[in-house]
mmCIF file of C-alpha atoms in Angstrom:
data_model
loop_
_atom_site.group_PDB
_atom_site.id
_atom_site.type_symbol
_atom_site.label_atom_id
_atom_site.label_comp_id
_atom_site.label_asym_id
_atom_site.label_seq_id
_atom_site.Cartn_x
_atom_site.Cartn_y
_atom_site.Cartn_z
ATOM 1 C CA MET A 4 92.874 111.688 76.163
ATOM 2 C CA LEU A 5 95.733 112.499 78.764
ATOM 3 C CA PRO A 6 98.115 113.546 76.491
ATOM 4 C CA ILE A 7 101.684 111.326 75.671
ATOM 5 C CA ASN A 8 105.012 113.027 77.407
ATOM 6 C CA ASN A 9 103.531 115.706 78.430
ATOM 7 C CA ASP A 10 104.433 116.192 82.046
ATOM 8 C CA ILE A 11 103.014 119.589 81.952
ATOM 9 C CA ALA A 12 99.784 118.684 81.533
ATOM 10 C CA LEU A 13 99.748 115.476 83.803
ATOM 11 C CA SER A 14 98.627 115.192 86.866
ATOM 12 C CA PRO A 15 101.118 115.418 90.131
ATOM 13 C CA THR A 16 101.336 111.877 90.466
ATOM 14 C CA LEU A 17 101.885 110.762 86.814
ATOM 15 C CA ALA A 18 104.328 113.805 86.141
ATOM 16 C CA LEU A 19 106.455 112.205 89.280
ATOM 17 C CA ALA A 20 105.458 109.037 87.918
ATOM 18 C CA MET A 21 107.081 109.312 84.734
ATOM 19 C CA ALA A 22 110.432 111.123 86.646
ATOM 20 C CA LEU A 23 110.265 108.013 88.177
ATOM 21 C CA MET A 24 110.716 106.083 85.533
ATOM 22 C CA ARG A 25 113.218 107.955 83.100
ATOM 23 C CA ARG A 26 116.031 106.347 85.671
ATOM 24 C CA PRO A 27 116.545 102.995 85.233
ATOM 25 C CA SER A 28 117.015 102.261 88.771
ATOM 26 C CA VAL A 29 118.088 98.479 88.582
ATOM 27 C CA THR A 30 118.536 96.221 91.846
ATOM 28 C CA PRO A 31 120.685 98.159 93.816
ATOM 29 C CA ASP A 32 121.008 100.770 91.964
ATOM 30 C CA ASP A 33 118.551 103.702 93.197
ATOM 31 C CA GLN A 34 119.942 106.018 89.950
ATOM 32 C CA GLY A 35 118.079 109.005 91.701
ATOM 33 C CA CYS A 36 114.920 108.341 92.545
ATOM 34 C CA GLN A 37 115.343 108.499 96.622
ATOM 35 C CA ALA A 38 116.580 111.760 96.359
ATOM 36 C CA LEU A 39 113.675 113.126 93.829
ATOM 37 C CA MET A 40 111.456 111.810 96.582
ATOM 38 C CA ILE A 41 113.067 113.054 99.851
ATOM 39 C CA GLU A 42 113.042 116.007 98.060
ATOM 40 C CA HIS A 43 109.292 116.032 98.056
ATOM 41 C CA LEU A 44 109.221 115.601 101.480
ATOM 42 C CA GLU A 45 111.615 117.406 103.037
ATOM 43 C CA ARG A 46 109.442 120.403 101.229
ATOM 44 C CA LEU A 47 106.658 119.386 103.386
ATOM 45 C CA GLY A 48 108.517 119.508 106.462
ATOM 46 C CA PHE A 49 108.855 115.669 106.740
ATOM 47 C CA ARG A 50 112.650 114.725 108.520
ATOM 48 C CA ILE A 51 114.761 112.670 106.661
ATOM 49 C CA GLU A 52 117.288 109.531 107.624
ATOM 50 C CA GLN A 53 119.324 107.863 105.224
ATOM 51 C CA LEU A 54 120.777 104.307 105.793
ATOM 52 C CA PRO A 55 122.510 102.796 103.156
ATOM 53 C CA TYR A 56 123.883 99.407 103.402
ATOM 54 C CA GLY A 57 126.108 98.520 100.819
ATOM 55 C CA GLU A 58 125.296 99.537 97.829
ATOM 56 C CA VAL A 59 122.031 100.083 98.515
ATOM 57 C CA GLU A 60 120.494 102.948 99.189
ATOM 58 C CA ASN A 61 117.471 103.258 102.036
ATOM 59 C CA PHE A 62 115.304 106.113 103.607
ATOM 60 C CA TRP A 63 113.807 106.766 107.021
ATOM 61 C CA ALA A 64 111.274 110.447 106.674
ATOM 62 C CA VAL A 65 109.089 111.043 109.529
ATOM 63 C CA HIS A 66 106.520 113.813 109.358
ATOM 64 C CA GLY A 67 104.875 114.719 112.720
ATOM 65 C CA HIS A 68 105.571 114.249 116.514
ATOM 66 C CA HIS A 69 102.894 112.427 118.657
ATOM 67 C CA GLY A 70 100.934 109.514 118.502
ATOM 68 C CA PRO A 71 100.479 105.858 116.213
ATOM 69 C CA VAL A 72 102.905 106.275 112.779
ATOM 70 C CA LEU A 73 101.316 105.017 109.831
ATOM 71 C CA ALA A 74 104.646 104.244 106.854
ATOM 72 C CA PHE A 75 104.138 104.278 103.214
ATOM 73 C CA ALA A 76 106.799 101.867 102.842
ATOM 74 C CA GLY A 77 108.412 100.605 98.500
ATOM 75 C CA HIS A 78 111.187 100.076 96.622
ATOM 76 C CA THR A 79 113.148 102.746 93.845
ATOM 77 C CA ASP A 80 114.457 99.043 92.128
ATOM 78 C CA VAL A 81 112.688 96.931 89.030
ATOM 79 C CA VAL A 82 114.296 94.317 87.999
ATOM 80 C CA PRO A 83 115.780 94.071 84.757
ATOM 81 C CA ALA A 84 114.827 94.912 81.326
ATOM 82 C CA GLY A 85 116.006 92.565 78.945
ATOM 83 C CA PRO A 86 116.610 93.936 75.422
ATOM 84 C CA HIS A 87 115.067 97.008 74.314
ATOM 85 C CA VAL A 88 113.777 95.451 70.914
ATOM 86 C CA HIS A 89 111.340 93.684 72.743
ATOM 87 C CA TRP A 90 109.397 96.749 74.056
ATOM 88 C CA GLU A 91 107.274 98.835 72.105
ATOM 89 C CA HIS A 92 108.890 101.714 74.046
ATOM 90 C CA PRO A 93 111.900 102.199 74.903
ATOM 91 C CA PRO A 94 111.202 100.187 78.666
ATOM 92 C CA PHE A 95 113.340 103.565 80.730
ATOM 93 C CA GLU A 96 111.169 106.352 78.532
ATOM 94 C CA PRO A 97 107.597 106.537 80.453
ATOM 95 C CA ARG A 98 104.794 107.455 77.482
ATOM 96 C CA ILE A 99 101.002 107.057 78.472
ATOM 97 C CA ASP A 100 99.726 105.256 74.983
ATOM 98 C CA ASP A 101 96.655 106.076 72.625
ATOM 99 C CA ASP A 102 94.822 103.956 75.078
ATOM 100 C CA GLY A 103 95.685 106.082 78.366
ATOM 101 C CA MET A 104 97.597 103.227 79.214
ATOM 102 C CA LEU A 105 101.575 104.745 81.418
ATOM 103 C CA CYS A 106 104.139 102.064 79.689
ATOM 104 C CA GLY A 107 107.445 101.788 80.758
ATOM 105 C CA ARG A 108 109.709 99.817 83.579
ATOM 106 C CA GLY A 109 108.317 100.270 87.546
ATOM 107 C CA ALA A 110 105.042 101.671 85.860
ATOM 108 C CA ALA A 111 102.924 99.074 88.137
ATOM 109 C CA ASP A 112 105.844 97.227 90.584
ATOM 110 C CA MET A 113 106.516 100.278 91.783
ATOM 111 C CA LYS A 114 107.459 103.957 90.947
ATOM 112 C CA GLY A 115 103.574 104.690 89.970
ATOM 113 C CA SER A 116 102.538 103.429 93.878
ATOM 114 C CA LEU A 117 105.534 105.619 95.108
ATOM 115 C CA ALA A 118 104.242 108.556 93.190
ATOM 116 C CA ALA A 119 100.655 107.732 94.147
ATOM 117 C CA MET A 120 101.626 107.243 98.438
ATOM 118 C CA VAL A 121 103.528 111.487 97.843
ATOM 119 C CA THR A 122 101.176 113.413 96.093
ATOM 120 C CA ALA A 123 98.498 111.296 98.595
ATOM 121 C CA VAL A 124 100.798 112.597 101.302
ATOM 122 C CA GLU A 125 101.145 116.329 100.083
ATOM 123 C CA ARG A 126 97.457 116.759 99.549
ATOM 124 C CA PHE A 127 96.582 115.089 103.227
ATOM 125 C CA ILE A 128 99.436 117.659 104.614
ATOM 126 C CA SER A 129 98.319 120.977 102.705
ATOM 127 C CA ALA A 130 94.435 120.313 103.426
ATOM 128 C CA HIS A 131 95.405 118.883 107.832
ATOM 129 C CA PRO A 132 99.228 119.986 108.531
ATOM 130 C CA ASP A 133 99.124 119.955 112.360
ATOM 131 C CA HIS A 134 96.253 116.061 112.083
ATOM 132 C CA PRO A 135 97.880 114.062 114.823
ATOM 133 C CA GLY A 136 99.525 110.464 114.696
ATOM 134 C CA ARG A 137 102.345 110.648 111.894
ATOM 135 C CA ILE A 138 102.847 109.164 108.530
ATOM 136 C CA ALA A 139 106.345 108.131 107.783
ATOM 137 C CA PHE A 140 108.660 106.828 104.874
ATOM 138 C CA LEU A 141 110.556 103.414 104.138
ATOM 139 C CA ILE A 142 111.844 102.982 101.150
ATOM 140 C CA THR A 143 114.622 100.731 100.062
ATOM 141 C CA SER A 144 116.503 99.986 96.326
ATOM 142 C CA ASP A 145 117.058 96.736 97.229
ATOM 143 C CA GLU A 146 113.508 94.319 97.058
ATOM 144 C CA GLU A 147 113.785 92.481 93.741
ATOM 145 C CA GLY A 148 117.592 91.117 95.294
ATOM 146 C CA PRO A 149 118.590 90.212 97.655
ATOM 147 C CA ALA A 150 116.386 92.732 99.875
ATOM 148 C CA VAL A 151 118.840 91.748 102.681
ATOM 149 C CA ASP A 152 120.526 95.598 103.334
ATOM 150 C CA GLY A 153 117.200 96.714 102.535
ATOM 151 C CA THR A 154 114.080 96.744 104.050
ATOM 152 C CA ARG A 155 115.666 93.801 106.366
ATOM 153 C CA ALA A 156 118.538 96.030 107.154
ATOM 154 C CA VAL A 157 116.510 98.754 108.474
ATOM 155 C CA VAL A 158 113.560 97.097 110.448
ATOM 156 C CA GLU A 159 116.891 95.649 112.462
ATOM 157 C CA LEU A 160 117.747 98.130 112.810
ATOM 158 C CA PHE A 161 114.352 99.618 114.414
ATOM 159 C CA ARG A 162 114.068 97.004 116.539
ATOM 160 C CA GLU A 163 117.392 97.967 118.172
ATOM 161 C CA ARG A 164 116.557 101.023 118.852
ATOM 162 C CA HIS A 165 112.992 100.324 120.111
ATOM 163 C CA GLU A 166 111.617 102.753 116.306
ATOM 164 C CA ARG A 167 107.119 102.541 117.139
ATOM 165 C CA LEU A 168 105.657 101.822 113.097
ATOM 166 C CA ASP A 169 102.126 100.583 113.766
ATOM 167 C CA TYR A 170 100.763 100.380 110.585
ATOM 168 C CA CYS A 171 102.053 100.539 106.999
ATOM 169 C CA ILE A 172 101.379 100.625 103.784
ATOM 170 C CA VAL A 173 103.030 98.594 101.154
ATOM 171 C CA GLY A 174 102.492 99.496 97.512
ATOM 172 C CA GLU A 175 103.245 96.599 95.979
ATOM 173 C CA PRO A 176 101.441 95.672 92.810
ATOM 174 C CA SER A 177 98.194 94.100 94.431
ATOM 175 C CA SER A 178 95.528 94.938 92.137
ATOM 176 C CA SER A 179 93.564 91.973 90.196
ATOM 177 C CA GLU A 180 91.370 93.363 87.654
ATOM 178 C CA GLN A 181 89.978 96.891 88.837
ATOM 179 C CA ILE A 182 91.971 99.122 91.250
ATOM 180 C CA GLY A 183 91.956 98.038 94.742
ATOM 181 C CA ASP A 184 89.474 95.124 93.698
ATOM 182 C CA VAL A 185 91.932 93.326 96.247
ATOM 183 C CA ILE A 186 93.649 94.211 99.139
ATOM 184 C CA LYS A 187 96.450 91.722 100.000
ATOM 185 C CA ASN A 188 96.678 91.534 104.582
ATOM 186 C CA GLY A 189 99.011 88.874 104.712
ATOM 187 C CA ARG A 190 101.937 86.654 102.582
ATOM 188 C CA ARG A 191 102.919 83.003 103.491
ATOM 189 C CA GLY A 192 106.021 82.069 104.495
ATOM 190 C CA SER A 193 109.021 81.141 101.962
ATOM 191 C CA LEU A 194 111.633 78.761 103.173
ATOM 192 C CA GLY A 195 114.058 77.110 100.067
ATOM 193 C CA GLY A 196 116.029 74.154 100.420
ATOM 194 C CA GLU A 197 119.478 73.164 98.233
ATOM 195 C CA LEU A 198 119.444 68.934 99.037
ATOM 196 C CA GLN A 199 122.656 68.055 98.075
ATOM 197 C CA VAL A 200 122.761 64.125 97.065
ATOM 198 C CA HIS A 201 126.378 62.309 97.056
ATOM 199 C CA GLY A 202 126.867 59.152 94.872
ATOM 200 C CA VAL A 203 129.545 57.736 92.659
ATOM 201 C CA GLN A 204 129.970 57.936 89.418
ATOM 202 C CA GLY A 205 130.887 54.975 87.294
ATOM 203 C CA HIS A 206 130.535 54.021 83.873
ATOM 204 C CA VAL A 207 127.089 53.008 83.031
ATOM 205 C CA ALA A 208 127.916 49.284 81.855
ATOM 206 C CA TYR A 209 128.824 48.572 86.008
ATOM 207 C CA PRO A 210 126.265 49.563 88.217
ATOM 208 C CA HIS A 211 127.618 47.512 90.810
ATOM 209 C CA LEU A 212 130.931 49.789 90.880
ATOM 210 C CA ALA A 213 128.705 52.268 91.135
ATOM 211 C CA ARG A 214 125.716 54.479 93.311
ATOM 212 C CA ASN A 215 123.503 56.557 91.198
ATOM 213 C CA PRO A 216 122.267 58.996 92.996
ATOM 214 C CA ILE A 217 119.113 60.291 90.859
ATOM 215 C CA HIS A 218 117.848 56.305 91.471
ATOM 216 C CA GLN A 219 117.763 57.116 95.599
ATOM 217 C CA VAL A 220 116.549 60.416 95.804
ATOM 218 C CA LEU A 221 113.695 60.247 93.479
ATOM 219 C CA PRO A 222 111.607 57.638 95.649
ATOM 220 C CA ALA A 223 112.785 60.044 98.550
ATOM 221 C CA LEU A 224 111.273 63.121 96.583
ATOM 222 C CA ASP A 225 107.636 61.212 94.672
ATOM 223 C CA ALA A 226 107.541 60.785 99.355
ATOM 224 C CA LEU A 227 107.815 64.664 99.181
ATOM 225 C CA THR A 228 105.819 66.047 96.593
ATOM 226 C CA ARG A 229 102.267 63.798 98.108
ATOM 227 C CA GLU A 230 102.860 63.903 101.706
ATOM 228 C CA HIS A 231 99.775 66.300 102.636
ATOM 229 C CA TRP A 232 102.099 69.293 105.177
ATOM 230 C CA ASP A 233 98.410 70.597 106.175
ATOM 231 C CA SER A 234 95.006 72.331 105.226
ATOM 232 C CA GLY A 235 95.486 75.863 105.360
ATOM 233 C CA ASN A 236 93.333 77.951 107.313
ATOM 234 C CA ASP A 237 90.976 80.682 106.606
ATOM 235 C CA PHE A 238 93.378 83.659 105.514
ATOM 236 C CA PHE A 239 95.705 80.757 103.949
ATOM 237 C CA PRO A 240 96.020 78.282 100.931
ATOM 238 C CA ALA A 241 97.394 74.276 102.295
ATOM 239 C CA THR A 242 101.479 74.915 101.990
ATOM 240 C CA SER A 243 102.904 73.769 99.011
ATOM 241 C CA PHE A 244 106.206 72.307 98.002
ATOM 242 C CA GLN A 245 107.280 72.275 94.438
ATOM 243 C CA ILE A 246 111.104 71.878 93.144
ATOM 244 C CA SER A 247 112.331 73.958 90.675
ATOM 245 C CA ASN A 248 115.472 72.882 89.879
ATOM 246 C CA ILE A 249 117.742 69.018 89.293
ATOM 247 C CA ARG A 250 120.690 69.309 88.198
ATOM 248 C CA SER A 251 122.999 65.894 87.210
ATOM 249 C CA GLY A 252 125.404 64.626 84.948
ATOM 250 C CA THR A 253 127.610 64.950 83.506
ATOM 251 C CA GLY A 254 126.171 65.401 79.886
ATOM 252 C CA ALA A 255 127.422 61.839 78.279
ATOM 253 C CA THR A 256 125.588 59.409 78.148
ATOM 254 C CA ASN A 257 128.062 56.759 79.163
ATOM 255 C CA VAL A 258 128.360 57.931 82.547
ATOM 256 C CA ILE A 259 126.471 57.583 86.153
ATOM 257 C CA PRO A 260 126.393 61.092 87.661
ATOM 258 C CA GLY A 261 128.431 60.502 90.904
ATOM 259 C CA GLU A 262 126.359 64.111 92.279
ATOM 260 C CA LEU A 263 122.998 65.630 92.610
ATOM 261 C CA GLU A 264 121.792 68.704 93.830
ATOM 262 C CA VAL A 265 117.420 69.727 94.282
ATOM 263 C CA VAL A 266 116.294 73.326 94.934
ATOM 264 C CA PHE A 267 113.460 73.315 96.471
ATOM 265 C CA ASN A 268 110.682 75.874 97.473
ATOM 266 C CA PHE A 269 108.003 75.559 100.599
ATOM 267 C CA ARG A 270 105.303 78.437 100.532
ATOM 268 C CA TYR A 271 103.589 78.016 104.125
ATOM 269 C CA SER A 272 100.791 78.932 106.336
ATOM 270 C CA THR A 273 99.960 80.187 109.758
ATOM 271 C CA GLU A 274 99.440 76.039 110.744
ATOM 272 C CA LEU A 275 103.197 75.875 110.548
ATOM 273 C CA THR A 276 106.542 77.418 111.644
ATOM 274 C CA HIS A 277 109.658 76.608 109.528
ATOM 275 C CA ASP A 278 111.271 74.054 112.216
ATOM 276 C CA GLN A 279 108.350 72.010 111.737
ATOM 277 C CA LEU A 280 108.623 71.730 107.846
ATOM 278 C CA ARG A 281 112.487 71.022 108.335
ATOM 279 C CA LYS A 282 112.398 68.788 110.701
ATOM 280 C CA ARG A 283 109.451 66.628 108.737
ATOM 281 C CA THR A 284 111.440 67.029 105.593
ATOM 282 C CA GLU A 285 114.555 65.298 107.392
ATOM 283 C CA ALA A 286 112.429 62.636 108.246
ATOM 284 C CA ILE A 287 111.540 61.939 105.093
ATOM 285 C CA LEU A 288 114.836 61.849 103.407
ATOM 286 C CA ASP A 289 116.385 59.977 106.790
ATOM 287 C CA ALA A 290 113.772 57.021 105.341
ATOM 288 C CA TYR A 291 115.473 56.417 102.500
ATOM 289 C CA GLU A 292 118.967 56.277 104.522
ATOM 290 C CA PHE A 293 121.065 58.324 100.366
ATOM 291 C CA ASP A 294 123.950 59.989 101.579
ATOM 292 C CA TYR A 295 122.767 64.093 100.821
ATOM 293 C CA ARG A 296 123.685 67.323 102.886
ATOM 294 C CA LEU A 297 120.737 69.833 103.033
ATOM 295 C CA ASP A 298 121.404 73.900 103.224
ATOM 296 C CA TRP A 299 118.284 75.755 104.050
ATOM 297 C CA THR A 300 116.964 79.491 103.510
ATOM 298 C CA LEU A 301 114.336 80.908 104.899
ATOM 299 C CA ASN A 302 113.132 84.055 102.895
ATOM 300 C CA GLY A 303 110.705 85.367 105.694
ATOM 301 C CA GLU A 304 107.774 84.052 107.288
ATOM 302 C CA PRO A 305 104.364 84.084 106.904
ATOM 303 C CA PHE A 306 102.023 87.056 108.446
ATOM 304 C CA LEU A 307 98.712 88.253 108.802
ATOM 305 C CA THR A 308 96.700 91.654 109.982
ATOM 306 C CA ALA A 309 93.499 89.939 110.341
ATOM 307 C CA GLU A 310 91.601 92.915 111.316
ATOM 308 C CA GLY A 311 91.931 96.658 112.674
ATOM 309 C CA GLU A 312 92.120 99.693 112.650
ATOM 310 C CA LEU A 313 94.380 99.309 109.090
ATOM 311 C CA ILE A 314 91.631 96.927 107.727
ATOM 312 C CA ASP A 315 89.384 99.275 108.393
ATOM 313 C CA ALA A 316 90.816 102.119 106.941
ATOM 314 C CA ALA A 317 91.801 100.250 104.399
ATOM 315 C CA VAL A 318 88.789 99.067 102.799
ATOM 316 C CA ALA A 319 86.810 102.508 103.427
ATOM 317 C CA GLY A 320 89.235 104.205 101.655
ATOM 318 C CA VAL A 321 88.828 101.887 99.253
ATOM 319 C CA SER A 322 84.608 101.883 99.531
ATOM 320 C CA LYS A 323 84.682 105.356 99.046
ATOM 321 C CA ILE A 324 86.570 106.267 96.066
ATOM 322 C CA THR A 325 85.758 103.408 94.400
ATOM 323 C CA GLY A 326 82.435 102.284 95.232
ATOM 324 C CA ARG A 327 83.215 98.687 95.563
ATOM 325 C CA ARG A 328 84.528 96.655 98.381
ATOM 326 C CA PRO A 329 87.724 95.243 98.023
ATOM 327 C CA ALA A 330 88.249 91.734 99.058
ATOM 328 C CA LEU A 331 91.333 90.171 101.136
ATOM 329 C CA SER A 332 93.826 87.599 100.228
ATOM 330 C CA THR A 333 97.058 86.407 101.371
ATOM 331 C CA SER A 334 98.362 84.627 97.583
ATOM 332 C CA GLY A 335 101.390 85.503 95.756
ATOM 333 C CA GLY A 336 105.212 85.824 96.330
ATOM 334 C CA THR A 337 106.445 87.504 99.598
ATOM 335 C CA SER A 338 107.042 91.681 99.637
ATOM 336 C CA ASP A 339 109.480 93.454 102.400
ATOM 337 C CA GLY A 340 106.019 93.310 104.649
ATOM 338 C CA ARG A 341 107.619 89.611 105.663
ATOM 339 C CA PHE A 342 110.425 91.772 107.703
ATOM 340 C CA ILE A 343 107.886 95.322 108.673
ATOM 341 C CA ALA A 344 104.942 92.557 109.994
ATOM 342 C CA THR A 345 107.835 91.644 112.371
ATOM 343 C CA LEU A 346 108.107 95.309 114.496
ATOM 344 C CA GLY A 347 104.645 93.812 115.177
ATOM 345 C CA ALA A 348 103.073 96.718 113.294
ATOM 346 C CA GLN A 349 99.819 96.181 111.284
ATOM 347 C CA VAL A 350 100.868 95.576 107.011
ATOM 348 C CA VAL A 351 98.569 95.280 104.118
ATOM 349 C CA GLU A 352 99.567 95.886 100.445
ATOM 350 C CA LEU A 353 97.732 98.193 98.319
ATOM 351 C CA GLY A 354 98.700 99.206 95.005
ATOM 352 C CA PRO A 355 97.715 99.423 91.149
ATOM 353 C CA LEU A 356 97.309 96.341 89.361
ATOM 354 C CA ASN A 357 100.016 93.207 88.729
ATOM 355 C CA ASN A 358 98.814 91.724 85.503
ATOM 356 C CA THR A 359 102.869 93.159 83.743
ATOM 357 C CA ILE A 360 104.968 93.429 86.528
ATOM 358 C CA HIS A 361 108.068 92.118 85.069
ATOM 359 C CA LYS A 362 107.227 92.255 82.041
ATOM 360 C CA VAL A 363 108.030 92.964 78.959
ATOM 361 C CA ASN A 364 105.903 95.957 77.993
ATOM 362 C CA GLU A 365 104.507 96.674 82.031
ATOM 363 C CA ARG A 366 101.664 99.072 82.199
ATOM 364 C CA VAL A 367 99.040 100.447 84.557
ATOM 365 C CA CYS A 368 96.201 102.032 83.510
ATOM 366 C CA ALA A 369 97.717 105.709 84.032
ATOM 367 C CA ALA A 370 94.431 107.000 85.334
ATOM 368 C CA ASP A 371 94.488 104.209 87.865
ATOM 369 C CA LEU A 372 97.519 106.330 89.449
ATOM 370 C CA ASP A 373 95.794 109.157 90.513
ATOM 371 C CA GLU A 374 92.580 107.139 91.619
ATOM 372 C CA LEU A 375 95.528 104.804 94.148
ATOM 373 C CA SER A 376 96.249 108.361 94.971
ATOM 374 C CA SER A 377 93.615 109.139 95.978
ATOM 375 C CA ILE A 378 92.913 106.217 98.149
ATOM 376 C CA TYR A 379 95.926 106.010 99.642
ATOM 377 C CA GLU A 380 94.734 110.580 101.206
ATOM 378 C CA ALA A 381 90.972 108.499 102.197
ATOM 379 C CA ILE A 382 93.150 106.060 104.603
ATOM 380 C CA LEU A 383 95.180 109.027 105.776
ATOM 381 C CA ALA A 384 91.643 110.776 106.797
ATOM 382 C CA HIS A 385 89.994 107.399 107.533
ATOM 383 C CA LEU A 386 92.707 107.214 110.745
ATOM 384 C CA PHE A 387 93.891 110.454 110.877
ATOM 385 C CA ALA A 388 91.191 112.763 110.632
ATOM 386 C CA PRO A 389 88.593 110.926 110.896
ATOM 387 C CA SER A 390 85.931 114.070 111.122
ATOM 388 C CA ALA A 391 86.825 114.660 107.687
ATOM 389 C CA THR A 392 85.468 111.374 106.570
ATOM 390 C CA ALA A 393 82.150 111.621 108.784
ATOM 391 C CA ASP A 394 79.163 111.930 105.897
#
């Protein structure tokens, strides 16, 4: 059994994970997490480029000088813990409990992955100091928040200066029941809409003198929910339309509202573009002839790494360490992989179990993080030291 809160006896991965978790780095306040990672990477000879934007801390680190680039990508920010009284243990005082679970905010999402990445690279470079290719880190403190001044901004900088990025492993918690059982090889696109319907406020006893925006919009919303957008494909489920908020009225029972706001979201496959979704939505709304304004927000295009060297390496790495072949999946929400994929990189997400992320009492099996570090190391070896992986 691992001792509770005793870093001296912990593996390097767990010691680093707990050191990161002690820093309450709620978006976008990095709280020194990146400085700690940079300290480890500088000792290995990484060249560090710090890229702050506004209140957001980002850094890009590279080891090696030639050949393809494999980047480990992740975020040091975490979501708020909420009232600490609801936690079994203080959320920013990490500990390993009697069941071998590392408990605390960021254990799964995603400081455990960050630590596993660093220690994997430490071991790999120690064994292969003159490895071919380049190993990189792209780390931000703005993934859980607006995600504007983080990876998105760095990717735009890379685009301007034609920065090469061939492979990327995002450390998001991808696993479902066992470490490494699921690799995310793509994500659906996310398109949000805010619909404002303009009516005429009035007294409920005189409806002929008013125009109720709720009554007007309901048939259109029903049509949108019933629309068959696509059937998906071999990699993606069918596109989903979901209404997340409806706001209207003054709170009084005798007042017809004058305005209504509907917030909705599409999670869409590669069968459609965001332009097609916009045009089809607006055509449905226009058919019902009411006064509206519609504002769109494109949160991310769908991306897919269907095959290639990175998928081969990730599957081989998981299989070598766990003895199990992982499933490939595009389910779940968005990640910073959506920005990185626009550079033409092969992108996968591979991390610990995701069953407690963003929850009270977030936790991950401590032994899983050491196993994850070994998986990352095996992927590096498959790509940059293939002779070492030969049976």
